[in-house]
Amino acid sequence: MLRLGRREFGPHEPVIMAIVNRTPDSFYDRGATFRDEPALARVEQAVAEGAAIIDIGGVKAGPGEEVTAEEEARRTVGFVAEVRRWFPDVIISVDTWRAEVGAAVCEAGADLLNDAWGGVDPGLAEVAARYGVGLVCTHAGGAEPRTRPHRVEYDDVMADILDVTVGLAERALALGVPRESIMIDPGHDFGKNTRHSLEATRRLGEMVATGWPVLVSLSNKDFVGETLDRPVKERVVGTLATTAVSAWLGAQVYRVHEVAETRQVLEMVGAIAGWREPAVARRGLA
């Protein structure tokens, strides 16, 4: 059972996490949701399309202009409070690696801390424990936040992913983070080249076998673009293909830009696997 905020999810119940960037320079939407009004409209649309989690980020993942903790908090804390006010039942996640920002957003109503940089600030897990919120434990290959991988090597990339993410999850549990609110994430693109990310996808079942719920953040990433030689705005098909494979292998949570399309993919895979019934079944029966 996965428990986040007011919601509980069964083992074969997929969960969509919609991305809402409060940054002027995000790689995908180029600042489309930097201002409050379009950001709230994005939340409303994502919830209507089937997102259970809204993931709010105040710093883009890649290199760029420095964003201090104070500025990150300015971009996220008030917005978390506003989303909580307008959407009381939605699960609010904040994508941050900083403990001080994590504490501030938890005070404002966040339910989940998405630590995409692999525990670079050990205090973030302590914040999750203190507030009783969920935590995403990600493999980033030891990379510093907002850096790109350069000639990174692994003897066995999945072995390293398992060692790091399970270790982070066990530490979080020991600190007091609720077990049912901890997820592990292979960290596609983070501290990895394209071949590493493809292998991590291919071997995702090894993460699922640990018993920790697996979150994947695949949406329009560089490993999709390089695999298909497509620019950012032409990676949706490759993303959805990777989503289908990840669903078949047992991932549960999907951090995405395209909510409606992802939902259809997950429902189709679930029906093929026998985890859900078709929405309509009239063919050959009427």
Coordinates of N, CA and C in Angstrom, one line a residue, residues 38-277:
P38 N -1.4 31.0 -14.6 CA -1.2 29.9 -15.5 C -0.8 28.6 -14.7
A39 N -0.1 28.8 -13.6 CA 0.3 27.6 -12.9 C -0.9 27.0 -12.2
L40 N -1.8 27.8 -11.7 CA -3.1 27.2 -11.1 C -4.0 26.6 -12.1
A41 N -4.0 27.2 -13.3 CA -4.8 26.6 -14.4 C -4.2 25.3 -14.8
R42 N -2.9 25.2 -14.8 CA -2.2 23.9 -15.1 C -2.6 22.8 -14.1
V43 N -2.6 23.2 -12.8 CA -3.0 22.3 -11.7 C -4.4 21.8 -12.0
E44 N -5.3 22.7 -12.3 CA -6.7 22.4 -12.5 C -6.9 21.4 -13.7
Q45 N -6.2 21.7 -14.7 CA -6.2 20.8 -15.9 C -5.6 19.4 -15.6
A46 N -4.5 19.4 -14.9 CA -3.9 18.1 -14.6 C -4.7 17.2 -13.7
V47 N -5.4 17.8 -12.7 CA -6.3 17.1 -11.8 C -7.5 16.6 -12.6
A48 N -8.0 17.4 -13.5 CA -9.2 17.0 -14.3 C -8.8 15.8 -15.2
E49 N -7.5 15.8 -15.7 CA -7.1 14.7 -16.6 C -6.7 13.4 -15.9
G50 N -6.6 13.5 -14.5 CA -6.3 12.2 -13.8 C -5.1 12.2 -13.0
A51 N -4.4 13.4 -12.8 CA -3.2 13.4 -11.9 C -3.7 13.4 -10.4
A52 N -3.0 12.5 -9.7 CA -3.3 12.4 -8.2 C -2.3 13.3 -7.5
I53 N -1.1 13.5 -8.1 CA 0.0 14.3 -7.4 C 0.3 15.5 -8.3
I54 N 0.5 16.6 -7.7 CA 1.1 17.8 -8.4 C 2.5 18.0 -7.9
D55 N 3.5 18.0 -8.7 CA 4.9 18.1 -8.3 C 5.4 19.5 -8.7
I56 N 5.6 20.3 -7.7 CA 6.0 21.7 -7.9 C 7.5 21.9 -7.7
G57 N 8.1 22.5 -8.7 CA 9.5 22.7 -8.7 C 9.9 24.2 -8.8
G58 N 10.8 24.7 -8.0 CA 11.3 26.0 -8.1 C 12.6 26.3 -8.7
V59 N 13.3 25.2 -9.1 CA 14.6 25.3 -9.7 C 14.7 24.3 -10.8
K60 N 15.1 24.7 -12.0 CA 15.2 23.7 -13.1 C 16.4 22.8 -12.8
A61 N 16.3 21.6 -13.3 CA 17.3 20.6 -13.0 C 18.6 20.9 -13.6
G62 N 18.7 21.4 -14.8 CA 19.9 21.7 -15.6 C 20.6 22.9 -15.1
P63 N 21.8 23.1 -15.6 CA 22.6 24.3 -15.3 C 21.9 25.6 -15.7
G64 N 22.2 26.7 -15.1 CA 21.5 27.9 -15.4 C 21.8 29.0 -14.3
E65 N 21.1 30.0 -14.3 CA 21.2 31.1 -13.4 C 21.1 30.5 -11.9
E66 N 21.9 31.0 -11.0 CA 21.8 30.5 -9.6 C 20.5 30.9 -9.0
V67 N 19.9 29.9 -8.3 CA 18.7 30.1 -7.6 C 19.0 29.8 -6.1
T68 N 18.9 30.8 -5.3 CA 19.2 30.6 -3.8 C 18.0 29.9 -3.2
A69 N 18.3 29.4 -2.0 CA 17.2 28.7 -1.2 C 16.1 29.7 -1.0
E70 N 16.4 31.0 -0.7 CA 15.4 32.0 -0.5 C 14.5 32.2 -1.7
E71 N 15.1 32.3 -2.9 CA 14.4 32.4 -4.1 C 13.6 31.2 -4.4
E72 N 14.1 30.0 -4.2 CA 13.4 28.8 -4.4 C 12.1 28.8 -3.5
A73 N 12.3 29.1 -2.3 CA 11.2 29.2 -1.4 C 10.1 30.2 -1.8
R74 N 10.6 31.3 -2.3 CA 9.7 32.4 -2.7 C 8.8 31.9 -3.9
R75 N 9.4 31.0 -4.7 CA 8.7 30.5 -5.9 C 7.7 29.4 -5.6
T76 N 7.9 28.7 -4.4 CA 7.2 27.5 -4.2 C 6.2 27.6 -3.0
V77 N 6.7 28.2 -1.9 CA 5.9 28.1 -0.6 C 4.5 28.7 -0.7
G78 N 4.4 29.9 -1.2 CA 3.1 30.5 -1.4 C 2.2 29.7 -2.3
F79 N 2.8 29.2 -3.4 CA 2.0 28.4 -4.4 C 1.5 27.1 -3.8
V80 N 2.3 26.5 -3.0 CA 1.9 25.3 -2.3 C 0.6 25.6 -1.4
A81 N 0.7 26.7 -0.7 CA -0.4 27.1 0.2 C -1.7 27.3 -0.7
E82 N -1.5 28.0 -1.9 CA -2.6 28.3 -2.7 C -3.2 27.0 -3.3
V83 N -2.4 26.1 -3.8 CA -2.9 24.8 -4.3 C -3.6 24.0 -3.2
R84 N -3.1 24.0 -2.0 CA -3.7 23.4 -0.9 C -5.1 24.0 -0.6
R85 N -5.2 25.3 -0.8 CA -6.5 26.0 -0.5 C -7.5 25.6 -1.6
W86 N -7.1 25.6 -2.9 CA -8.1 25.3 -4.0 C -8.3 23.9 -4.3
F87 N -7.3 23.0 -3.9 CA -7.4 21.6 -4.2 C -7.1 20.8 -3.0
P88 N -8.0 20.8 -2.0 CA -7.6 20.2 -0.7 C -7.3 18.7 -0.7
D89 N -7.8 18.0 -1.7 CA -7.5 16.5 -1.7 C -6.4 16.1 -2.6
V90 N -5.8 17.0 -3.4 CA -4.7 16.6 -4.2 C -3.4 16.4 -3.4
I91 N -2.6 15.5 -3.8 CA -1.3 15.3 -3.2 C -0.3 16.3 -3.7
I92 N 0.3 17.1 -2.8 CA 1.2 18.1 -3.2 C 2.6 17.7 -3.0
S93 N 3.4 17.6 -4.0 CA 4.8 17.2 -3.9 C 5.7 18.5 -4.3
V94 N 6.8 18.6 -3.7 CA 7.8 19.6 -4.1 C 9.1 19.0 -4.4
D95 N 9.6 19.4 -5.6 CA 10.9 18.9 -6.1 C 12.0 19.8 -5.6
T96 N 12.6 19.4 -4.5 CA 13.7 20.2 -3.9 C 14.8 19.2 -3.3
W97 N 16.0 19.7 -3.3 CA 17.0 18.9 -2.6 C 17.4 19.6 -1.2
R98 N 16.9 20.7 -0.9 CA 17.3 21.5 0.2 C 16.3 21.3 1.4
A99 N 16.9 21.0 2.6 CA 16.1 20.8 3.8 C 15.4 22.0 4.2
E100 N 16.0 23.2 4.1 CA 15.3 24.4 4.5 C 14.0 24.7 3.7
V101 N 14.1 24.4 2.4 CA 13.0 24.6 1.5 C 11.9 23.6 1.8
G102 N 12.4 22.3 2.0 CA 11.5 21.2 2.4 C 10.7 21.6 3.6
A103 N 11.3 22.1 4.6 CA 10.6 22.5 5.9 C 9.5 23.5 5.6
A104 N 9.9 24.5 4.8 CA 9.0 25.6 4.5 C 7.8 25.2 3.7
V105 N 8.0 24.3 2.7 CA 6.8 23.8 1.9 C 5.9 22.9 2.7
C106 N 6.5 22.1 3.6 CA 5.7 21.2 4.5 C 4.9 22.1 5.4
E107 N 5.4 23.2 5.9 CA 4.6 24.1 6.8 C 3.4 24.6 6.0
A108 N 3.6 24.8 4.6 CA 2.6 25.4 3.8 C 1.6 24.3 3.3
G109 N 1.8 23.0 3.6 CA 0.9 22.0 3.2 C 1.3 20.9 2.3
A110 N 2.6 20.8 2.0 CA 3.1 19.8 1.1 C 3.0 18.4 1.7
D111 N 2.7 17.4 0.9 CA 2.6 16.0 1.4 C 3.8 15.1 1.1
L112 N 4.6 15.6 0.2 CA 5.7 14.7 -0.4 C 6.9 15.6 -0.8
L113 N 8.1 15.1 -0.5 CA 9.3 15.8 -0.9 C 10.0 14.9 -1.9
N114 N 10.2 15.5 -3.1 CA 10.8 14.7 -4.2 C 12.2 15.1 -4.3
D115 N 13.1 14.3 -3.7 CA 14.5 14.6 -3.7 C 15.2 14.0 -4.9
A116 N 15.2 14.7 -6.0 CA 15.7 14.2 -7.3 C 17.3 14.1 -7.3
W117 N 18.0 14.7 -6.3 CA 19.4 14.7 -6.4 C 20.0 13.7 -5.4
G118 N 19.3 12.7 -4.9 CA 19.9 11.6 -4.3 C 20.4 11.8 -2.9
G119 N 19.7 12.6 -2.1 CA 20.2 12.8 -0.7 C 21.4 13.7 -0.5
V120 N 21.6 14.6 -1.4 CA 22.8 15.5 -1.3 C 22.7 16.3 -0.1
D121 N 21.5 16.6 0.4 CA 21.3 17.3 1.7 C 20.6 16.2 2.6
P122 N 21.4 15.6 3.5 CA 20.8 14.5 4.3 C 19.7 15.0 5.2
G123 N 19.6 16.3 5.4 CA 18.6 16.9 6.3 C 17.2 16.9 5.7
L124 N 17.1 16.7 4.4 CA 15.8 16.6 3.7 C 15.0 15.4 4.3
A125 N 15.6 14.3 4.4 CA 14.9 13.1 4.9 C 14.5 13.3 6.4
E126 N 15.3 14.1 7.1 CA 14.9 14.4 8.5 C 13.7 15.3 8.5
V127 N 13.6 16.2 7.6 CA 12.4 17.1 7.5 C 11.2 16.2 7.2
A128 N 11.3 15.3 6.2 CA 10.2 14.4 5.9 C 9.7 13.6 7.1
A129 N 10.7 13.1 7.9 CA 10.3 12.4 9.1 C 9.6 13.3 10.1
R130 N 10.2 14.5 10.3 CA 9.6 15.5 11.3 C 8.2 15.8 10.9
Y131 N 7.8 16.0 9.7 CA 6.5 16.4 9.3 C 5.6 15.2 8.9
G132 N 6.2 14.0 8.9 CA 5.4 12.9 8.5 C 4.9 12.8 7.1
V133 N 5.7 13.4 6.2 CA 5.4 13.4 4.8 C 6.2 12.3 4.0
G134 N 5.8 12.1 2.8 CA 6.5 11.2 1.9 C 7.8 11.7 1.4
L135 N 8.6 10.7 0.9 CA 9.9 11.1 0.4 C 10.2 10.2 -0.9
V136 N 10.7 10.8 -1.9 CA 11.2 10.1 -3.1 C 12.7 10.0 -3.0
C137 N 13.3 8.8 -3.0 CA 14.7 8.5 -2.9 C 15.2 8.2 -4.2
T138 N 16.1 9.1 -4.8 CA 16.5 9.0 -6.2 C 18.0 8.7 -6.3
H139 N 18.3 8.0 -7.4 CA 19.7 7.7 -7.7 C 20.2 8.8 -8.7
A140 N 21.2 9.6 -8.3 CA 21.7 10.6 -9.2 C 23.2 10.4 -9.4
G141 N 23.7 9.2 -9.1 CA 25.1 8.9 -9.3 C 26.1 9.8 -8.6
G142 N 25.7 10.4 -7.5 CA 26.6 11.2 -6.8 C 26.8 12.6 -7.4
A143 N 26.0 12.9 -8.4 CA 26.2 14.2 -9.0 C 25.8 15.4 -8.1
E144 N 26.4 16.5 -8.3 CA 26.0 17.7 -7.6 C 24.8 18.3 -8.3
P145 N 23.9 18.9 -7.5 CA 22.7 19.5 -8.1 C 23.0 20.4 -9.3
R146 N 22.2 20.2 -10.3 CA 22.2 21.1 -11.5 C 23.4 20.9 -12.4
T147 N 24.0 19.8 -12.3 CA 25.2 19.5 -13.2 C 24.8 18.4 -14.2
R148 N 25.5 18.4 -15.3 CA 25.2 17.3 -16.3 C 26.3 16.2 -16.2
P149 N 26.0 15.0 -16.5 CA 26.9 13.9 -16.4 C 28.0 14.1 -17.5
H150 N 29.3 13.7 -17.1 CA 30.4 13.8 -18.1 C 31.2 12.5 -17.9
R151 N 31.2 11.7 -18.9 CA 32.0 10.4 -19.0 C 31.8 9.6 -17.7
V152 N 30.5 9.5 -17.2 CA 30.2 8.8 -16.0 C 30.3 7.3 -16.3
E153 N 30.8 6.5 -15.4 CA 30.9 5.0 -15.7 C 30.4 4.3 -14.4
Y154 N 29.8 3.1 -14.7 CA 29.4 2.2 -13.6 C 29.8 0.8 -14.0
D155 N 30.2 0.0 -13.0 CA 30.5 -1.4 -13.3 C 29.2 -2.1 -13.6
D156 N 28.1 -1.7 -12.9 CA 26.8 -2.2 -13.0 C 25.8 -1.1 -12.6
V157 N 25.2 -0.5 -13.6 CA 24.4 0.7 -13.2 C 23.2 0.3 -12.3
M158 N 22.5 -0.8 -12.6 CA 21.4 -1.1 -11.7 C 21.8 -1.5 -10.3
A159 N 23.0 -2.2 -10.2 CA 23.5 -2.5 -8.9 C 23.7 -1.2 -8.1
D160 N 24.3 -0.2 -8.7 CA 24.5 1.1 -8.1 C 23.2 1.8 -7.7
I161 N 22.2 1.7 -8.6 CA 20.9 2.3 -8.4 C 20.3 1.7 -7.2
L162 N 20.3 0.3 -7.1 CA 19.7 -0.4 -6.0 C 20.4 -0.1 -4.7
D163 N 21.7 0.0 -4.7 CA 22.5 0.2 -3.5 C 22.1 1.6 -2.9
V164 N 22.1 2.6 -3.8 CA 21.8 4.0 -3.3 C 20.4 4.2 -2.9
T165 N 19.4 3.8 -3.8 CA 18.0 4.1 -3.5 C 17.5 3.3 -2.3
V166 N 17.8 2.0 -2.2 CA 17.4 1.2 -1.1 C 18.1 1.8 0.2
G167 N 19.3 2.1 0.1 CA 20.0 2.7 1.3 C 19.3 4.0 1.7
L168 N 19.0 4.9 0.8 CA 18.3 6.1 1.2 C 16.9 5.8 1.8
A169 N 16.2 4.8 1.2 CA 14.9 4.5 1.7 C 15.0 3.9 3.1
E170 N 15.9 3.1 3.4 CA 16.1 2.5 4.7 C 16.5 3.5 5.7
R171 N 17.3 4.5 5.3 CA 17.7 5.6 6.2 C 16.5 6.4 6.6
A172 N 15.7 6.7 5.5 CA 14.5 7.5 5.8 C 13.5 6.8 6.7
L173 N 13.4 5.5 6.5 CA 12.5 4.7 7.4 C 13.1 4.7 8.9
A174 N 14.4 4.6 9.0 CA 15.0 4.6 10.3 C 14.8 6.0 11.0
L175 N 14.7 7.0 10.2 CA 14.5 8.4 10.8 C 13.1 8.6 11.2
G176 N 12.2 7.8 10.6 CA 10.8 8.0 11.0 C 9.8 8.3 9.9
V177 N 10.3 8.4 8.7 CA 9.4 8.6 7.5 C 8.5 7.4 7.4
P178 N 7.2 7.5 7.3 CA 6.3 6.4 7.1 C 6.7 5.4 6.0
R179 N 6.9 4.1 6.3 CA 7.3 3.2 5.2 C 6.4 3.3 4.0
E180 N 5.1 3.4 4.2 CA 4.2 3.4 3.1 C 4.2 4.7 2.3
S181 N 5.0 5.6 2.7 CA 5.1 6.9 2.0 C 6.5 7.2 1.4
I182 N 7.3 6.1 1.3 CA 8.7 6.2 0.7 C 8.7 5.5 -0.7
M183 N 9.2 6.2 -1.7 CA 9.4 5.6 -3.0 C 10.8 5.7 -3.5
I184 N 11.2 4.8 -4.4 CA 12.6 4.9 -5.0 C 12.5 5.2 -6.5
D185 N 13.5 5.9 -7.0 CA 13.4 6.4 -8.4 C 14.8 6.2 -9.0
P186 N 14.9 5.5 -10.2 CA 16.2 5.2 -10.8 C 16.9 6.5 -11.3
G187 N 16.2 7.6 -11.4 CA 16.8 8.8 -11.8 C 17.3 8.9 -13.2
H188 N 16.4 8.6 -14.1 CA 16.8 8.7 -15.6 C 17.5 10.0 -15.9
D189 N 18.6 10.0 -16.6 CA 19.4 11.1 -17.0 C 20.2 11.7 -15.9
F190 N 19.9 11.5 -14.7 CA 20.6 12.1 -13.6 C 21.9 11.3 -13.3
G191 N 23.0 11.8 -13.6 CA 24.3 11.1 -13.4 C 24.4 9.9 -14.3
K192 N 23.7 10.0 -15.4 CA 23.7 8.8 -16.3 C 23.8 9.3 -17.8
N193 N 24.4 8.5 -18.6 CA 24.3 8.7 -20.1 C 23.0 8.0 -20.6
T194 N 22.8 8.1 -21.9 CA 21.6 7.5 -22.5 C 21.6 6.0 -22.3
R195 N 22.7 5.3 -22.5 CA 22.7 3.9 -22.4 C 22.4 3.4 -20.9
H196 N 22.9 4.2 -20.0 CA 22.6 3.9 -18.6 C 21.1 4.0 -18.3
S197 N 20.5 5.0 -18.8 CA 19.0 5.2 -18.6 C 18.2 4.1 -19.3
L198 N 18.7 3.7 -20.5 CA 18.0 2.6 -21.2 C 18.1 1.3 -20.4
E199 N 19.3 1.1 -19.9 CA 19.5 -0.2 -19.1 C 18.7 -0.1 -17.8
A200 N 18.6 1.1 -17.2 CA 17.8 1.2 -16.0 C 16.3 0.9 -16.2
T201 N 15.9 1.3 -17.4 CA 14.5 1.0 -17.8 C 14.3 -0.5 -18.0
R202 N 15.2 -1.1 -18.7 CA 15.2 -2.5 -19.1 C 15.2 -3.4 -17.8
R203 N 15.8 -3.0 -16.8 CA 16.0 -3.8 -15.6 C 15.2 -3.2 -14.4
L204 N 14.1 -2.5 -14.8 CA 13.3 -1.8 -13.7 C 12.7 -2.8 -12.8
G205 N 12.4 -4.0 -13.3 CA 11.9 -5.1 -12.4 C 12.7 -5.4 -11.2
E206 N 14.0 -5.2 -11.3 CA 14.9 -5.4 -10.1 C 14.6 -4.4 -9.0
M207 N 14.2 -3.2 -9.4 CA 13.8 -2.2 -8.4 C 12.5 -2.6 -7.8
V208 N 11.5 -3.0 -8.6 CA 10.2 -3.4 -8.1 C 10.3 -4.5 -7.2
A209 N 11.3 -5.4 -7.4 CA 11.4 -6.6 -6.6 C 11.9 -6.3 -5.2
T210 N 12.4 -5.1 -4.9 CA 12.8 -4.7 -3.6 C 11.6 -4.5 -2.6
G211 N 10.4 -4.3 -3.2 CA 9.3 -4.0 -2.4 C 8.9 -2.6 -2.2
W212 N 9.9 -1.7 -2.5 CA 9.6 -0.3 -2.4 C 8.9 0.2 -3.7
P213 N 7.8 1.0 -3.5 CA 7.2 1.5 -4.7 C 8.2 2.3 -5.6
V214 N 8.1 2.1 -6.9 CA 9.0 2.7 -7.8 C 8.4 3.9 -8.6
L215 N 9.0 5.0 -8.5 CA 8.6 6.2 -9.3 C 9.6 6.4 -10.5
V216 N 9.0 6.7 -11.6 CA 9.9 7.0 -12.8 C 9.6 8.4 -13.3
S217 N 10.6 9.1 -13.6 CA 10.5 10.4 -14.2 C 11.1 10.4 -15.6
L218 N 10.3 10.1 -16.6 CA 10.8 9.8 -18.0 C 10.5 11.0 -18.9
S219 N 9.6 11.9 -18.6 CA 8.9 12.7 -19.5 C 9.8 13.6 -20.3
N220 N 9.9 13.3 -21.6 CA 10.6 14.2 -22.6 C 12.1 14.4 -22.3
K221 N 12.7 13.4 -21.6 CA 14.1 13.6 -21.2 C 15.1 13.3 -22.3
D222 N 16.3 13.7 -22.0 CA 17.4 13.6 -23.1 C 17.6 12.2 -23.5
F223 N 17.5 11.2 -22.7 CA 17.7 9.8 -23.1 C 16.7 9.4 -24.2
V224 N 15.5 9.9 -24.1 CA 14.5 9.7 -25.1 C 14.9 10.4 -26.4
G225 N 15.3 11.7 -26.2 CA 15.7 12.5 -27.4 C 16.8 11.9 -28.1
E226 N 17.9 11.4 -27.4 CA 19.0 10.8 -28.0 C 18.7 9.5 -28.7
T227 N 17.9 8.7 -28.0 CA 17.6 7.4 -28.6 C 16.9 7.5 -29.9
L228 N 16.0 8.5 -30.0 CA 15.2 8.7 -31.3 C 15.7 9.8 -32.1
D229 N 16.7 10.6 -31.6 CA 17.2 11.8 -32.3 C 16.1 12.7 -32.6
R230 N 15.4 13.2 -31.5 CA 14.3 14.1 -31.5 C 14.5 15.2 -30.6
P231 N 14.2 16.5 -30.9 CA 14.2 17.6 -30.0 C 13.2 17.5 -28.9
V232 N 13.3 18.4 -28.0 CA 12.4 18.3 -26.8 C 10.9 18.2 -27.1
K233 N 10.4 18.9 -28.0 CA 9.0 19.0 -28.3 C 8.5 17.8 -29.2
E234 N 9.4 16.9 -29.5 CA 9.1 15.7 -30.3 C 9.4 14.4 -29.6
R235 N 9.3 14.4 -28.3 CA 9.7 13.2 -27.5 C 8.5 12.5 -26.9
V236 N 7.3 13.0 -27.1 CA 6.2 12.4 -26.4 C 6.0 10.9 -26.8
V237 N 6.1 10.6 -28.0 CA 5.9 9.2 -28.4 C 6.9 8.3 -27.7
G238 N 8.2 8.7 -27.8 CA 9.2 7.9 -27.1 C 9.0 7.8 -25.6
T239 N 8.5 8.9 -25.0 CA 8.2 8.9 -23.6 C 7.1 7.9 -23.2
L240 N 6.0 7.9 -24.1 CA 4.9 7.0 -23.8 C 5.3 5.6 -24.0
A241 N 6.2 5.3 -25.0 CA 6.7 3.9 -25.2 C 7.4 3.5 -23.9
T242 N 8.3 4.3 -23.4 CA 9.0 4.0 -22.2 C 8.1 3.9 -21.0
T243 N 7.1 4.7 -20.9 CA 6.1 4.6 -19.9 C 5.4 3.2 -19.9
A244 N 5.0 2.7 -21.1 CA 4.4 1.4 -21.2 C 5.3 0.3 -20.7
V245 N 6.5 0.4 -21.1 CA 7.5 -0.7 -20.7 C 7.6 -0.6 -19.1
S246 N 7.7 0.6 -18.6 CA 7.9 0.7 -17.2 C 6.7 0.2 -16.4
A247 N 5.5 0.5 -17.0 CA 4.3 0.0 -16.3 C 4.2 -1.5 -16.3
W248 N 4.6 -2.1 -17.5 CA 4.6 -3.6 -17.6 C 5.5 -4.2 -16.6
L249 N 6.7 -3.5 -16.3 CA 7.7 -4.0 -15.4 C 7.4 -3.7 -13.9
G250 N 6.3 -2.9 -13.7 CA 5.9 -2.8 -12.3 C 6.0 -1.4 -11.6
A251 N 6.5 -0.4 -12.4 CA 6.6 1.0 -11.8 C 5.2 1.4 -11.4
Q252 N 5.1 2.3 -10.4 CA 3.8 2.7 -9.9 C 3.5 4.1 -10.1
V253 N 4.5 5.0 -10.0 CA 4.3 6.5 -10.0 C 5.0 7.0 -11.2
Y254 N 4.3 8.0 -11.9 CA 4.9 8.5 -13.2 C 4.9 10.0 -13.2
R255 N 6.0 10.6 -13.2 CA 6.1 12.1 -13.2 C 6.1 12.5 -14.6
V256 N 5.1 13.3 -15.0 CA 4.9 13.6 -16.4 C 4.5 15.0 -16.7
H257 N 4.7 15.4 -18.0 CA 4.1 16.6 -18.6 C 2.7 16.3 -19.2
E258 N 2.6 15.2 -19.9 CA 1.3 14.9 -20.6 C 0.5 13.9 -19.8
V259 N -0.5 14.5 -19.0 CA -1.2 13.7 -18.1 C -2.2 12.8 -18.8
A260 N -3.1 13.3 -19.7 CA -4.1 12.5 -20.3 C -3.5 11.4 -21.2
E261 N -2.5 11.6 -21.9 CA -1.9 10.6 -22.7 C -1.3 9.5 -21.8
T262 N -0.6 9.9 -20.8 CA 0.0 8.9 -19.8 C -1.1 8.1 -19.2
R263 N -2.2 8.7 -18.9 CA -3.3 7.9 -18.2 C -3.8 6.8 -19.2
Q264 N -4.0 7.1 -20.5 CA -4.4 6.1 -21.4 C -3.5 5.0 -21.6
V265 N -2.2 5.3 -21.6 CA -1.1 4.3 -21.7 C -1.2 3.4 -20.5
L266 N -1.3 3.9 -19.3 CA -1.3 3.1 -18.1 C -2.6 2.3 -18.0
E267 N -3.7 2.8 -18.4 CA -4.9 2.1 -18.4 C -4.9 0.9 -19.3
M268 N -4.3 1.1 -20.5 CA -4.2 0.1 -21.5 C -3.3 -1.1 -21.0
V269 N -2.1 -0.7 -20.5 CA -1.2 -1.7 -20.0 C -1.8 -2.4 -18.8
G270 N -2.5 -1.7 -17.9 CA -3.2 -2.4 -16.8 C -4.3 -3.4 -17.3
A271 N -5.0 -3.1 -18.4 CA -6.0 -4.0 -18.9 C -5.3 -5.2 -19.5
I272 N -4.3 -5.0 -20.3 CA -3.5 -6.1 -20.9 C -3.0 -7.1 -19.8
A273 N -2.5 -6.5 -18.7 CA -1.9 -7.2 -17.6 C -2.9 -7.9 -16.8
G274 N -4.2 -7.5 -16.9 CA -5.2 -8.0 -16.1 C -5.4 -7.3 -14.7
W275 N -4.8 -6.1 -14.6 CA -5.0 -5.4 -13.3 C -6.2 -4.6 -13.3
R276 N -6.8 -4.3 -14.4 CA -8.1 -3.5 -14.5 C -8.9 -4.0 -15.6
E277 N -10.2 -3.7 -15.5 CA -11.2 -4.1 -16.5 C -11.3 -3.1 -17.6

